[in-house]
PDB file of N, CA, C and O in Angstrom:
ATOM      1  N   MET A1094     156.806 135.587  13.299  1.00 45.00           N
ATOM      2  CA  MET A1094     156.582 134.464  12.389  1.00 45.00           C
ATOM      3  C   MET A1094     156.120 133.171  13.403  1.00 45.00           C
ATOM      4  O   MET A1094     155.193 132.301  13.186  1.00 45.00           O
ATOM      5  N   VAL A1095     157.215 133.331  14.532  1.00 53.00           N
ATOM      6  CA  VAL A1095     156.415 132.838  15.767  1.00 53.00           C
ATOM      7  C   VAL A1095     155.839 132.518  16.504  1.00 53.00           C
ATOM      8  O   VAL A1095     155.055 131.779  16.699  1.00 53.00           O
ATOM      9  N   ALA A1096     154.853 134.373  16.189  1.00 54.00           N
ATOM     10  CA  ALA A1096     153.973 133.680  16.462  1.00 54.00           C
ATOM     11  C   ALA A1096     152.427 132.977  16.173  1.00 54.00           C
ATOM     12  O   ALA A1096     151.792 132.705  16.441  1.00 54.00           O
ATOM     13  N   SER A1097     153.006 132.860  14.954  1.00 55.00           N
ATOM     14  CA  SER A1097     151.337 132.287  13.854  1.00 55.00           C
ATOM     15  C   SER A1097     151.922 131.028  13.913  1.00 55.00           C
ATOM     16  O   SER A1097     151.045 129.905  13.865  1.00 55.00           O
ATOM     17  N   LEU A1098     153.321 130.574  14.471  1.00 54.00           N
ATOM     18  CA  LEU A1098     153.471 129.152  14.382  1.00 54.00           C
ATOM     19  C   LEU A1098     152.490 128.687  15.750  1.00 54.00           C
ATOM     20  O   LEU A1098     152.010 127.111  15.872  1.00 54.00           O
ATOM     21  N   TRP A1099     152.527 129.195  16.499  1.00 57.00           N
ATOM     22  CA  TRP A1099     151.772 128.367  17.308  1.00 57.00           C
ATOM     23  C   TRP A1099     150.267 129.669  17.749  1.00 57.00           C
ATOM     24  O   TRP A1099     150.005 130.763  17.995  1.00 57.00           O
ATOM     25  N   ASN A1100     149.252 128.839  17.618  1.00 63.00           N
ATOM     26  CA  ASN A1100     148.135 128.817  18.091  1.00 63.00           C
ATOM     27  C   ASN A1100     147.469 128.534  19.235  1.00 63.00           C
ATOM     28  O   ASN A1100     148.161 127.684  19.823  1.00 63.00           O
ATOM     29  N   HIS A1101     146.088 129.034  19.759  1.00 66.00           N
ATOM     30  CA  HIS A1101     145.699 129.004  20.682  1.00 66.00           C
ATOM     31  C   HIS A1101     145.435 127.842  21.329  1.00 66.00           C
ATOM     32  O   HIS A1101     146.242 127.306  22.592  1.00 66.00           O
ATOM     33  N   ASP A1102     145.184 127.006  20.105  1.00 77.00           N
ATOM     34  CA  ASP A1102     145.021 125.421  20.830  1.00 77.00           C
ATOM     35  C   ASP A1102     146.095 124.307  20.873  1.00 77.00           C
ATOM     36  O   ASP A1102     145.947 123.801  22.394  1.00 77.00           O
ATOM     37  N   SER A1103     147.363 124.673  20.158  1.00 80.00           N
ATOM     38  CA  SER A1103     148.484 124.410  20.164  1.00 80.00           C
ATOM     39  C   SER A1103     149.403 124.374  22.285  1.00 80.00           C
ATOM     40  O   SER A1103     149.993 123.833  22.711  1.00 80.00           O
ATOM     41  N   PHE A1104     148.714 126.128  22.399  1.00 80.00           N
ATOM     42  CA  PHE A1104     149.402 126.251  23.633  1.00 80.00           C
ATOM     43  C   PHE A1104     148.663 125.605  24.663  1.00 80.00           C
ATOM     44  O   PHE A1104     148.959 125.070  25.787  1.00 80.00           O
ATOM     45  N   GLN A1105     147.079 125.191  24.420  1.00 83.00           N
ATOM     46  CA  GLN A1105     146.835 124.912  25.682  1.00 83.00           C
ATOM     47  C   GLN A1105     147.066 123.417  25.694  1.00 83.00           C
ATOM     48  O   GLN A1105     147.225 123.039  26.513  1.00 83.00           O
ATOM     49  N   VAL A1106     147.276 122.847  24.548  1.00 85.00           N
ATOM     50  CA  VAL A1106     147.496 120.841  24.754  1.00 85.00           C
ATOM     51  C   VAL A1106     148.657 120.799  25.176  1.00 85.00           C
ATOM     52  O   VAL A1106     149.454 120.102  25.988  1.00 85.00           O
ATOM     53  N   MET A1107     150.005 122.335  25.170  1.00 87.00           N
ATOM     54  CA  MET A1107     151.363 121.440  25.826  1.00 87.00           C
ATOM     55  C   MET A1107     151.146 121.778  27.185  1.00 87.00           C
ATOM     56  O   MET A1107     151.662 120.857  27.692  1.00 87.00           O
ATOM     57  N   LYS A1108     150.417 123.419  27.260  1.00 87.00           N
ATOM     58  CA  LYS A1108     149.977 123.440  28.828  1.00 87.00           C
ATOM     59  C   LYS A1108     149.552 122.083  30.003  1.00 87.00           C
ATOM     60  O   LYS A1108     149.922 121.896  31.042  1.00 87.00           O
ATOM     61  N   ARG A1109     148.666 121.551  29.036  1.00 90.00           N
ATOM     62  CA  ARG A1109     147.944 119.939  29.288  1.00 90.00           C
ATOM     63  C   ARG A1109     149.465 118.851  29.737  1.00 90.00           C
ATOM     64  O   ARG A1109     149.018 118.303  30.554  1.00 90.00           O
ATOM     65  N   ARG A1110     149.768 118.541  28.221  1.00 90.00           N
ATOM     66  CA  ARG A1110     151.095 117.551  28.590  1.00 90.00           C
ATOM     67  C   ARG A1110     151.803 118.148  30.220  1.00 90.00           C
ATOM     68  O   ARG A1110     151.978 117.169  30.822  1.00 90.00           O
ATOM     69  N   ILE A1111     152.226 119.275  29.866  1.00 90.00           N
ATOM     70  CA  ILE A1111     153.642 119.508  31.382  1.00 90.00           C
ATOM     71  C   ILE A1111     152.630 119.690  32.589  1.00 90.00           C
ATOM     72  O   ILE A1111     153.917 119.077  33.698  1.00 90.00           O
ATOM     73  N   ALA A1112     151.183 119.091  33.073  1.00 91.00           N
ATOM     74  CA  ALA A1112     150.614 118.582  34.035  1.00 91.00           C
ATOM     75  C   ALA A1112     150.328 118.000  33.671  1.00 91.00           C
ATOM     76  O   ALA A1112     150.618 117.534  35.412  1.00 91.00           O
ATOM     77  N   TRP A1113     150.364 117.131  33.600  1.00 91.00           N
ATOM     78  CA  TRP A1113     150.223 116.050  33.268  1.00 91.00           C
ATOM     79  C   TRP A1113     151.409 115.744  34.043  1.00 91.00           C
ATOM     80  O   TRP A1113     152.072 114.575  34.605  1.00 91.00           O
ATOM     81  N   VAL A1114     152.808 115.347  33.020  1.00 91.00           N
ATOM     82  CA  VAL A1114     154.535 115.294  33.138  1.00 91.00           C
ATOM     83  C   VAL A1114     154.463 115.339  34.819  1.00 91.00           C
ATOM     84  O   VAL A1114     154.931 114.846  35.649  1.00 91.00           O
ATOM     85  N   LEU A1115     154.267 117.098  35.548  1.00 89.00           N
ATOM     86  CA  LEU A1115     153.697 117.474  36.625  1.00 89.00           C
ATOM     87  C   LEU A1115     153.759 116.550  37.772  1.00 89.00           C
ATOM     88  O   LEU A1115     153.825 116.515  38.605  1.00 89.00           O
ATOM     89  N   ALA A1116     152.802 116.700  37.351  1.00 90.00           N
ATOM     90  CA  ALA A1116     151.174 115.604  38.157  1.00 90.00           C
ATOM     91  C   ALA A1116     152.181 113.677  38.258  1.00 90.00           C
ATOM     92  O   ALA A1116     152.038 113.597  39.600  1.00 90.00           O
ATOM     93  N   THR A1117     152.540 113.616  37.073  1.00 89.00           N
ATOM     94  CA  THR A1117     153.070 111.972  37.621  1.00 89.00           C
ATOM     95  C   THR A1117     154.455 112.036  37.699  1.00 89.00           C
ATOM     96  O   THR A1117     154.697 111.336  38.945  1.00 89.00           O
ATOM     97  N   VAL A1118     155.192 113.447  37.733  1.00 89.00           N
ATOM     98  CA  VAL A1118     156.768 113.444  38.409  1.00 89.00           C
ATOM     99  C   VAL A1118     156.883 112.882  39.739  1.00 89.00           C
ATOM    100  O   VAL A1118     156.852 112.932  41.017  1.00 89.00           O
ATOM    101  N   SER A1119     155.402 114.275  39.854  1.00 87.00           N
ATOM    102  CA  SER A1119     155.848 114.686  41.713  1.00 87.00           C
ATOM    103  C   SER A1119     154.198 113.480  42.408  1.00 87.00           C
ATOM    104  O   SER A1119     154.982 113.279  43.519  1.00 87.00           O
ATOM    105  N   GLY A1120     153.515 112.801  41.690  1.00 86.00           N
ATOM    106  CA  GLY A1120     153.100 111.727  42.293  1.00 86.00           C
ATOM    107  C   GLY A1120     154.020 110.748  42.674  1.00 86.00           C
ATOM    108  O   GLY A1120     153.808 109.908  43.426  1.00 86.00           O
ATOM    109  N   LEU A1121     154.595 110.514  41.893  1.00 87.00           N
ATOM    110  CA  LEU A1121     155.859 109.569  41.858  1.00 87.00           C
ATOM    111  C   LEU A1121     157.111 109.633  42.979  1.00 87.00           C
ATOM    112  O   LEU A1121     157.354 108.192  43.390  1.00 87.00           O
ATOM    113  N   TYR A1122     157.385 111.148  43.057  1.00 82.00           N
ATOM    114  CA  TYR A1122     157.960 111.710  43.804  1.00 82.00           C
ATOM    115  C   TYR A1122     157.971 111.390  45.158  1.00 82.00           C
ATOM    116  O   TYR A1122     158.191 110.739  46.276  1.00 82.00           O
ATOM    117  N   LEU A1123     156.057 111.543  45.753  1.00 81.00           N
ATOM    118  CA  LEU A1123     155.691 111.125  46.928  1.00 81.00           C
ATOM    119  C   LEU A1123     155.367 109.909  47.000  1.00 81.00           C
ATOM    120  O   LEU A1123     155.494 109.200  48.201  1.00 81.00           O
ATOM    121  N   LEU A1124     155.235 108.399  46.232  1.00 82.00           N
ATOM    122  CA  LEU A1124     154.869 107.410  46.377  1.00 82.00           C
ATOM    123  C   LEU A1124     156.731 107.318  46.850  1.00 82.00           C
ATOM    124  O   LEU A1124     156.848 106.042  47.674  1.00 82.00           O
ATOM    125  N   VAL A1125     157.227 107.551  46.273  1.00 80.00           N
ATOM    126  CA  VAL A1125     159.241 106.490  46.062  1.00 80.00           C
ATOM    127  C   VAL A1125     159.066 107.578  47.663  1.00 80.00           C
ATOM    128  O   VAL A1125     160.437 106.994  48.128  1.00 80.00           O
ATOM    129  N   ALA A1126     158.742 108.747  48.151  1.00 70.00           N
ATOM    130  CA  ALA A1126     160.082 109.591  49.347  1.00 70.00           C
ATOM    131  C   ALA A1126     159.659 108.627  50.463  1.00 70.00           C
ATOM    132  O   ALA A1126     160.435 109.076  51.423  1.00 70.00           O
ATOM    133  N   VAL A1127     158.116 108.020  50.546  1.00 66.00           N
ATOM    134  CA  VAL A1127     158.208 107.185  51.632  1.00 66.00           C
ATOM    135  C   VAL A1127     159.400 106.297  52.159  1.00 66.00           C
ATOM    136  O   VAL A1127     159.324 106.603  53.448  1.00 66.00           O
ATOM    137  N   PRO A1128     159.253 105.469  51.506  1.00 68.00           N
ATOM    138  CA  PRO A1128     160.669 104.261  51.860  1.00 68.00           C
ATOM    139  C   PRO A1128     161.899 104.976  52.045  1.00 68.00           C
ATOM    140  O   PRO A1128     162.229 104.456  52.731  1.00 68.00           O
ATOM    141  N   ILE A1129     162.235 105.986  50.911  1.00 69.00           N
ATOM    142  CA  ILE A1129     163.973 106.095  51.192  1.00 69.00           C
ATOM    143  C   ILE A1129     163.629 107.756  51.758  1.00 69.00           C
ATOM    144  O   ILE A1129     162.770 108.653  51.564  1.00 69.00           O
ATOM    145  N   PRO A1130     164.230 107.573  52.784  1.00 69.00           N
ATOM    146  CA  PRO A1130     164.896 108.969  53.054  1.00 69.00           C
ATOM    147  C   PRO A1130     165.413 110.380  52.416  1.00 69.00           C
ATOM    148  O   PRO A1130     166.941 109.717  51.759  1.00 69.00           O
ATOM    149  N   ASP A1131     164.688 111.215  51.608  1.00 66.00           N
ATOM    150  CA  ASP A1131     165.147 112.370  50.478  1.00 66.00           C
ATOM    151  C   ASP A1131     166.392 111.953  49.839  1.00 66.00           C
ATOM    152  O   ASP A1131     166.948 112.014  49.488  1.00 66.00           O
ATOM    153  N   PRO A1132     164.481 111.702  48.816  1.00 63.00           N
ATOM    154  CA  PRO A1132     165.932 111.062  47.323  1.00 63.00           C
ATOM    155  C   PRO A1132     166.562 113.084  46.555  1.00 63.00           C
ATOM    156  O   PRO A1132     167.337 112.009  46.250  1.00 63.00           O
ATOM    157  N   LEU A1133     165.663 113.522  46.890  1.00 66.00           N
ATOM    158  CA  LEU A1133     165.749 114.833  46.367  1.00 66.00           C
ATOM    159  C   LEU A1133     165.666 115.709  47.526  1.00 66.00           C
ATOM    160  O   LEU A1133     164.642 116.177  47.945  1.00 66.00           O
ATOM    161  N   PRO A1134     166.578 116.388  47.694  1.00 70.00           N
ATOM    162  CA  PRO A1134     166.452 117.029  48.837  1.00 70.00           C
ATOM    163  C   PRO A1134     166.203 117.820  48.851  1.00 70.00           C
ATOM    164  O   PRO A1134     166.391 119.055  50.216  1.00 70.00           O
ATOM    165  N   ILE A1135     166.832 118.770  47.604  1.00 72.00           N
ATOM    166  CA  ILE A1135     165.840 119.794  47.470  1.00 72.00           C
ATOM    167  C   ILE A1135     164.080 119.860  47.648  1.00 72.00           C
ATOM    168  O   ILE A1135     163.824 120.850  48.191  1.00 72.00           O
ATOM    169  N   VAL A1136     163.955 119.280  46.764  1.00 72.00           N
ATOM    170  CA  VAL A1136     162.397 119.013  47.281  1.00 72.00           C
ATOM    171  C   VAL A1136     161.685 118.373  47.882  1.00 72.00           C
ATOM    172  O   VAL A1136     162.541 117.159  48.866  1.00 72.00           O
ATOM    173  N   ASP A1137     161.398 118.775  49.137  1.00 78.00           N
ATOM    174  CA  ASP A1137     160.154 117.769  50.344  1.00 78.00           C
ATOM    175  C   ASP A1137     159.149 117.395  50.092  1.00 78.00           C
ATOM    176  O   ASP A1137     158.458 117.564  48.497  1.00 78.00           O
ATOM    177  N   GLU A1138     158.526 116.670  50.120  1.00 78.00           N
ATOM    178  CA  GLU A1138     157.235 115.544  50.747  1.00 78.00           C
ATOM    179  C   GLU A1138     156.339 117.243  50.262  1.00 78.00           C
ATOM    180  O   GLU A1138     155.174 117.173  49.455  1.00 78.00           O
ATOM    181  N   ALA A1139     156.246 117.856  50.658  1.00 81.00           N
ATOM    182  CA  ALA A1139     155.169 119.121  51.039  1.00 81.00           C
ATOM    183  C   ALA A1139     154.614 119.921  49.701  1.00 81.00           C
ATOM    184  O   ALA A1139     154.295 120.257  48.812  1.00 81.00           O
ATOM    185  N   THR A1140     156.617 120.274  49.206  1.00 83.00           N
ATOM    186  CA  THR A1140     156.695 120.678  47.707  1.00 83.00           C
ATOM    187  C   THR A1140     156.391 119.632  46.645  1.00 83.00           C
ATOM    188  O   THR A1140     154.859 120.278  45.808  1.00 83.00           O
ATOM    189  N   ALA A1141     156.401 118.455  46.761  1.00 84.00           N
ATOM    190  CA  ALA A1141     155.943 117.788  46.082  1.00 84.00           C
ATOM    191  C   ALA A1141     154.324 117.810  45.895  1.00 84.00           C
ATOM    192  O   ALA A1141     153.775 117.052  44.850  1.00 84.00           O
ATOM    193  N   LEU A1142     154.276 117.844  47.019  1.00 86.00           N
ATOM    194  CA  LEU A1142     152.197 117.463  47.231  1.00 86.00           C
ATOM    195  C   LEU A1142     151.565 118.192  46.469  1.00 86.00           C
ATOM    196  O   LEU A1142     150.723 118.844  46.066  1.00 86.00           O
ATOM    197  N   LEU A1143     152.362 119.621  47.013  1.00 88.00           N
ATOM    198  CA  LEU A1143     151.402 120.689  46.720  1.00 88.00           C
ATOM    199  C   LEU A1143     151.852 120.917  44.337  1.00 88.00           C
ATOM    200  O   LEU A1143     150.685 121.433  44.253  1.00 88.00           O
ATOM    201  N   ILE A1144     152.428 120.795  44.582  1.00 87.00           N
ATOM    202  CA  ILE A1144     152.731 120.299  42.819  1.00 87.00           C
ATOM    203  C   ILE A1144     152.348 119.615  42.615  1.00 87.00           C
ATOM    204  O   ILE A1144     151.291 119.783  41.368  1.00 87.00           O
ATOM    205  N   PHE A1145     151.911 118.575  42.905  1.00 89.00           N
ATOM    206  CA  PHE A1145     150.961 117.490  42.470  1.00 89.00           C
ATOM    207  C   PHE A1145     149.291 118.362  42.540  1.00 89.00           C
ATOM    208  O   PHE A1145     148.496 117.965  41.762  1.00 89.00           O
ATOM    209  N   VAL A1146     149.241 119.029  43.684  1.00 89.00           N
ATOM    210  CA  VAL A1146     147.731 119.396  43.457  1.00 89.00           C
ATOM    211  C   VAL A1146     147.286 120.585  42.892  1.00 89.00           C
ATOM    212  O   VAL A1146     146.229 120.555  41.976  1.00 89.00           O
ATOM    213  N   LYS A1147     147.917 121.518  42.532  1.00 89.00           N
ATOM    214  CA  LYS A1147     147.905 121.952  41.860  1.00 89.00           C
ATOM    215  C   LYS A1147     148.208 121.918  40.464  1.00 89.00           C
ATOM    216  O   LYS A1147     147.382 122.170  39.347  1.00 89.00           O
ATOM    217  N   SER A1148     148.486 121.053  39.465  1.00 91.00           N
ATOM    218  CA  SER A1148     148.543 120.540  38.302  1.00 91.00           C
ATOM    219  C   SER A1148     147.110 119.410  38.275  1.00 91.00           C
ATOM    220  O   SER A1148     146.370 119.440  36.842  1.00 91.00           O
ATOM    221  N   MET A1149     147.010 118.967  39.364  1.00 89.00           N
ATOM    222  CA  MET A1149     145.807 117.909  39.342  1.00 89.00           C
ATOM    223  C   MET A1149     144.121 118.443  39.414  1.00 89.00           C
ATOM    224  O   MET A1149     143.385 118.539  38.110  1.00 89.00           O
ATOM    225  N   ALA A1150     144.449 119.601  39.572  1.00 89.00           N
ATOM    226  CA  ALA A1150     143.077 121.058  39.854  1.00 89.00           C
ATOM    227  C   ALA A1150     143.127 121.265  38.527  1.00 89.00           C
ATOM    228  O   ALA A1150     142.522 121.750  37.576  1.00 89.00           O
ATOM    229  N   TYR A1151     144.511 121.715  37.393  1.00 88.00           N
ATOM    230  CA  TYR A1151     144.728 122.800  36.600  1.00 88.00           C
ATOM    231  C   TYR A1151     144.192 121.170  35.297  1.00 88.00           C
ATOM    232  O   TYR A1151     143.497 121.336  34.797  1.00 88.00           O
ATOM    233  N   LEU A1152     144.216 119.994  35.332  1.00 89.00           N
ATOM    234  CA  LEU A1152     143.878 118.982  34.915  1.00 89.00           C
ATOM    235  C   LEU A1152     142.380 118.738  35.018  1.00 89.00           C
ATOM    236  O   LEU A1152     141.267 118.060  34.631  1.00 89.00           O
ATOM    237  N   GLY A1153     141.349 119.257  36.181  1.00 90.00           N
ATOM    238  CA  GLY A1153     140.118 119.108  36.386  1.00 90.00           C
ATOM    239  C   GLY A1153     139.908 118.379  37.520  1.00 90.00           C
ATOM    240  O   GLY A1153     138.972 117.568  37.817  1.00 90.00           O
ATOM    241  N   TYR A1154     140.611 117.398  37.927  1.00 88.00           N
ATOM    242  CA  TYR A1154     141.013 116.399  38.955  1.00 88.00           C
ATOM    243  C   TYR A1154     140.815 117.114  40.774  1.00 88.00           C
ATOM    244  O   TYR A1154     141.249 117.758  41.025  1.00 88.00           O
ATOM    245  N   ASP A1155     139.822 117.034  41.737  1.00 87.00           N
ATOM    246  CA  ASP A1155     139.908 118.112  43.314  1.00 87.00           C
ATOM    247  C   ASP A1155     140.024 116.866  43.944  1.00 87.00           C
ATOM    248  O   ASP A1155     139.748 115.873  44.205  1.00 87.00           O
ATOM    249  N   VAL A1156     141.612 117.054  43.987  1.00 86.00           N
ATOM    250  CA  VAL A1156     142.350 116.177  45.177  1.00 86.00           C
ATOM    251  C   VAL A1156     142.419 116.192  46.483  1.00 86.00           C
ATOM    252  O   VAL A1156     142.700 115.725  47.262  1.00 86.00           O
ATOM    253  N   THR A1157     141.242 117.411  46.901  1.00 84.00           N
ATOM    254  CA  THR A1157     141.703 118.105  47.830  1.00 84.00           C
ATOM    255  C   THR A1157     140.721 117.518  48.494  1.00 84.00           C
ATOM    256  O   THR A1157     140.876 117.384  50.124  1.00 84.00           O
ATOM    257  N   ARG A1158     139.865 116.779  48.004  1.00 83.00           N
ATOM    258  CA  ARG A1158     138.962 116.191  49.222  1.00 83.00           C
ATOM    259  C   ARG A1158     138.960 114.694  50.090  1.00 83.00           C
ATOM    260  O   ARG A1158     138.763 114.791  51.124  1.00 83.00           O
ATOM    261  N   TRP A1159     140.337 114.107  49.486  1.00 82.00           N
ATOM    262  CA  TRP A1159     141.199 112.911  50.496  1.00 82.00           C
ATOM    263  C   TRP A1159     141.770 113.544  50.622  1.00 82.00           C
ATOM    264  O   TRP A1159     142.892 112.773  51.954  1.00 82.00           O
ATOM    265  N   ILE A1160     143.050 114.988  50.987  1.00 82.00           N
ATOM    266  CA  ILE A1160     143.453 115.122  51.592  1.00 82.00           C
ATOM    267  C   ILE A1160     142.979 116.677  52.456  1.00 82.00           C
ATOM    268  O   ILE A1160     142.442 117.468  52.294  1.00 82.00           O
ATOM    269  N   PRO A1161     142.877 116.176  53.780  1.00 79.00           N
ATOM    270  CA  PRO A1161     142.450 116.741  55.171  1.00 79.00           C
ATOM    271  C   PRO A1161     142.368 118.436  55.200  1.00 79.00           C
ATOM    272  O   PRO A1161     141.844 118.988  55.132  1.00 79.00           O
ATOM    273  N   PHE A1162     144.220 118.395  55.453  1.00 77.00           N
ATOM    274  CA  PHE A1162     144.532 120.384  55.333  1.00 77.00           C
ATOM    275  C   PHE A1162     144.919 120.564  54.560  1.00 77.00           C
ATOM    276  O   PHE A1162     145.031 121.643  54.469  1.00 77.00           O
ATOM    277  N   MET A1163     144.367 120.343  52.709  1.00 69.00           N
ATOM    278  CA  MET A1163     144.345 121.327  52.202  1.00 69.00           C
ATOM    279  C   MET A1163     143.250 121.735  51.992  1.00 69.00           C
ATOM    280  O   MET A1163     142.949 122.562  50.746  1.00 69.00           O
ATOM    281  N   LYS A1164     142.181 121.429  52.264  1.00 68.00           N
ATOM    282  CA  LYS A1164     141.021 122.091  51.897  1.00 68.00           C
ATOM    283  C   LYS A1164     140.668 123.525  52.300  1.00 68.00           C
ATOM    284  O   LYS A1164     141.590 123.723  53.505  1.00 68.00           O
ATOM    285  N   LYS A1165     140.198 124.755  52.055  1.00 66.00           N
ATOM    286  CA  LYS A1165     139.594 125.703  51.848  1.00 66.00           C
ATOM    287  C   LYS A1165     138.956 125.882  52.904  1.00 66.00           C
ATOM    288  O   LYS A1165     137.154 125.283  53.174  1.00 66.00           O
ATOM    289  N   ALA A1166     139.437 126.850  54.410  1.00 59.00           N
ATOM    290  CA  ALA A1166     138.035 126.723  55.045  1.00 59.00           C
ATOM    291  C   ALA A1166     136.803 127.778  55.015  1.00 59.00           C
ATOM    292  O   ALA A1166     136.655 128.084  53.726  1.00 59.00           O
ATOM    293  N   LYS A1167     135.992 128.054  55.349  1.00 65.00           N
ATOM    294  CA  LYS A1167     134.554 127.686  54.811  1.00 65.00           C
ATOM    295  C   LYS A1167     134.669 129.279  55.998  1.00 65.00           C
ATOM    296  O   LYS A1167     134.396 128.598  57.727  1.00 65.00           O
ATOM    297  N   ARG A1168     134.162 130.493  55.503  1.00 62.00           N
ATOM    298  CA  ARG A1168     133.635 131.638  55.895  1.00 62.00           C
ATOM    299  C   ARG A1168     132.601 131.731  56.858  1.00 62.00           C
ATOM    300  O   ARG A1168     131.773 131.090  55.572  1.00 62.00           O
ATOM    301  N   GLY A1169     132.339 131.664  58.405  1.00 61.00           N
ATOM    302  CA  GLY A1169     130.983 132.022  58.065  1.00 61.00           C
ATOM    303  C   GLY A1169     130.517 133.170  58.442  1.00 61.00           C
ATOM    304  O   GLY A1169     132.104 134.354  57.617  1.00 61.00           O
ATOM    305  N   LYS A1170     129.132 134.048  58.388  1.00 66.00           N
ATOM    306  CA  LYS A1170     129.084 135.368  58.706  1.00 66.00           C
ATOM    307  C   LYS A1170     129.779 135.718  59.759  1.00 66.00           C
ATOM    308  O   LYS A1170     129.649 134.623  60.520  1.00 66.00           O
ATOM    309  N   PRO A1171     129.941 136.797  60.301  1.00 59.00           N
ATOM    310  CA  PRO A1171     129.961 137.769  61.061  1.00 59.00           C
ATOM    311  C   PRO A1171     129.118 138.301  61.929  1.00 59.00           C
ATOM    312  O   PRO A1171     127.766 137.885  62.263  1.00 59.00           O
ATOM    313  N   SER A1172     129.111 138.105  63.113  1.00 66.00           N
ATOM    314  CA  SER A1172     128.528 138.020  64.515  1.00 66.00           C
ATOM    315  C   SER A1172     127.683 139.007  64.353  1.00 66.00           C
ATOM    316  O   SER A1172     126.737 139.367  65.264  1.00 66.00           O
ATOM    317  N   HIS A1173     128.449 140.199  63.639  1.00 65.00           N
ATOM    318  CA  HIS A1173     127.194 141.214  64.215  1.00 65.00           C
ATOM    319  C   HIS A1173     127.072 141.595  62.107  1.00 65.00           C
ATOM    320  O   HIS A1173     128.195 141.705  61.969  1.00 65.00           O
ATOM    321  N   SER A1174     126.234 143.051  62.320  1.00 72.00           N
ATOM    322  CA  SER A1174     126.495 143.262  60.989  1.00 72.00           C
ATOM    323  C   SER A1174     126.950 144.983  61.261  1.00 72.00           C
ATOM    324  O   SER A1174     126.070 145.808  62.448  1.00 72.00           O
ATOM    325  N   GLY A1175     127.431 146.152  60.927  1.00 70.00           N
ATOM    326  CA  GLY A1175     127.826 147.096  60.800  1.00 70.00           C
ATOM    327  C   GLY A1175     129.173 147.803  60.975  1.00 70.00           C
ATOM    328  O   GLY A1175     129.858 146.802  60.483  1.00 70.00           O
ATOM    329  N   PRO A1176     129.180 149.181  61.196  1.00 76.00           N
ATOM    330  CA  PRO A1176     130.212 149.295  60.998  1.00 76.00           C
ATOM    331  C   PRO A1176     131.682 148.440  62.576  1.00 76.00           C
ATOM    332  O   PRO A1176     130.911 148.572  63.289  1.00 76.00           O
ATOM    333  N   THR A1177     132.297 148.257  62.129  1.00 74.00           N
ATOM    334  CA  THR A1177     133.300 148.318  63.606  1.00 74.00           C
ATOM    335  C   THR A1177     134.107 149.798  63.821  1.00 74.00           C
ATOM    336  O   THR A1177     134.286 150.758  63.503  1.00 74.00           O
ATOM    337  N   VAL A1178     134.281 149.766  65.666  1.00 75.00           N
ATOM    338  CA  VAL A1178     134.665 150.969  65.899  1.00 75.00           C
ATOM    339  C   VAL A1178     135.579 150.629  66.781  1.00 75.00           C
ATOM    340  O   VAL A1178     135.354 150.063  67.343  1.00 75.00           O
ATOM    341  N   ASP A1179     136.752 151.442  66.697  1.00 76.00           N
ATOM    342  CA  ASP A1179     138.249 151.123  67.486  1.00 76.00           C
ATOM    343  C   ASP A1179     138.075 152.190  68.947  1.00 76.00           C
ATOM    344  O   ASP A1179     137.602 153.591  68.446  1.00 76.00           O
ATOM    345  N   VAL A1180     138.219 151.669  70.041  1.00 75.00           N
ATOM    346  CA  VAL A1180     137.978 152.474  70.832  1.00 75.00           C
ATOM    347  C   VAL A1180     139.365 153.030  71.628  1.00 75.00           C
ATOM    348  O   VAL A1180     140.109 152.269  71.391  1.00 75.00           O
TER     349      VAL A1180
END
């Protein structure tokens, strides 16, 4: 009975609303946390930034291009091809 009340579309809408709420709250926390030292001692700025980046990525916005240390490192090709031999 309960499963029939939740169809796939309403579940996706709810997930997007939760992502919007998390993005808004964590973004406001990052703006407020700069002038005020530790408004919430349990959540530090790094956690709020991670929540903000992940929720914005879920919503389809790539904010990592403005945050240089959050970019994924591009791996180059190995210098040699073939098996590695340990001696």
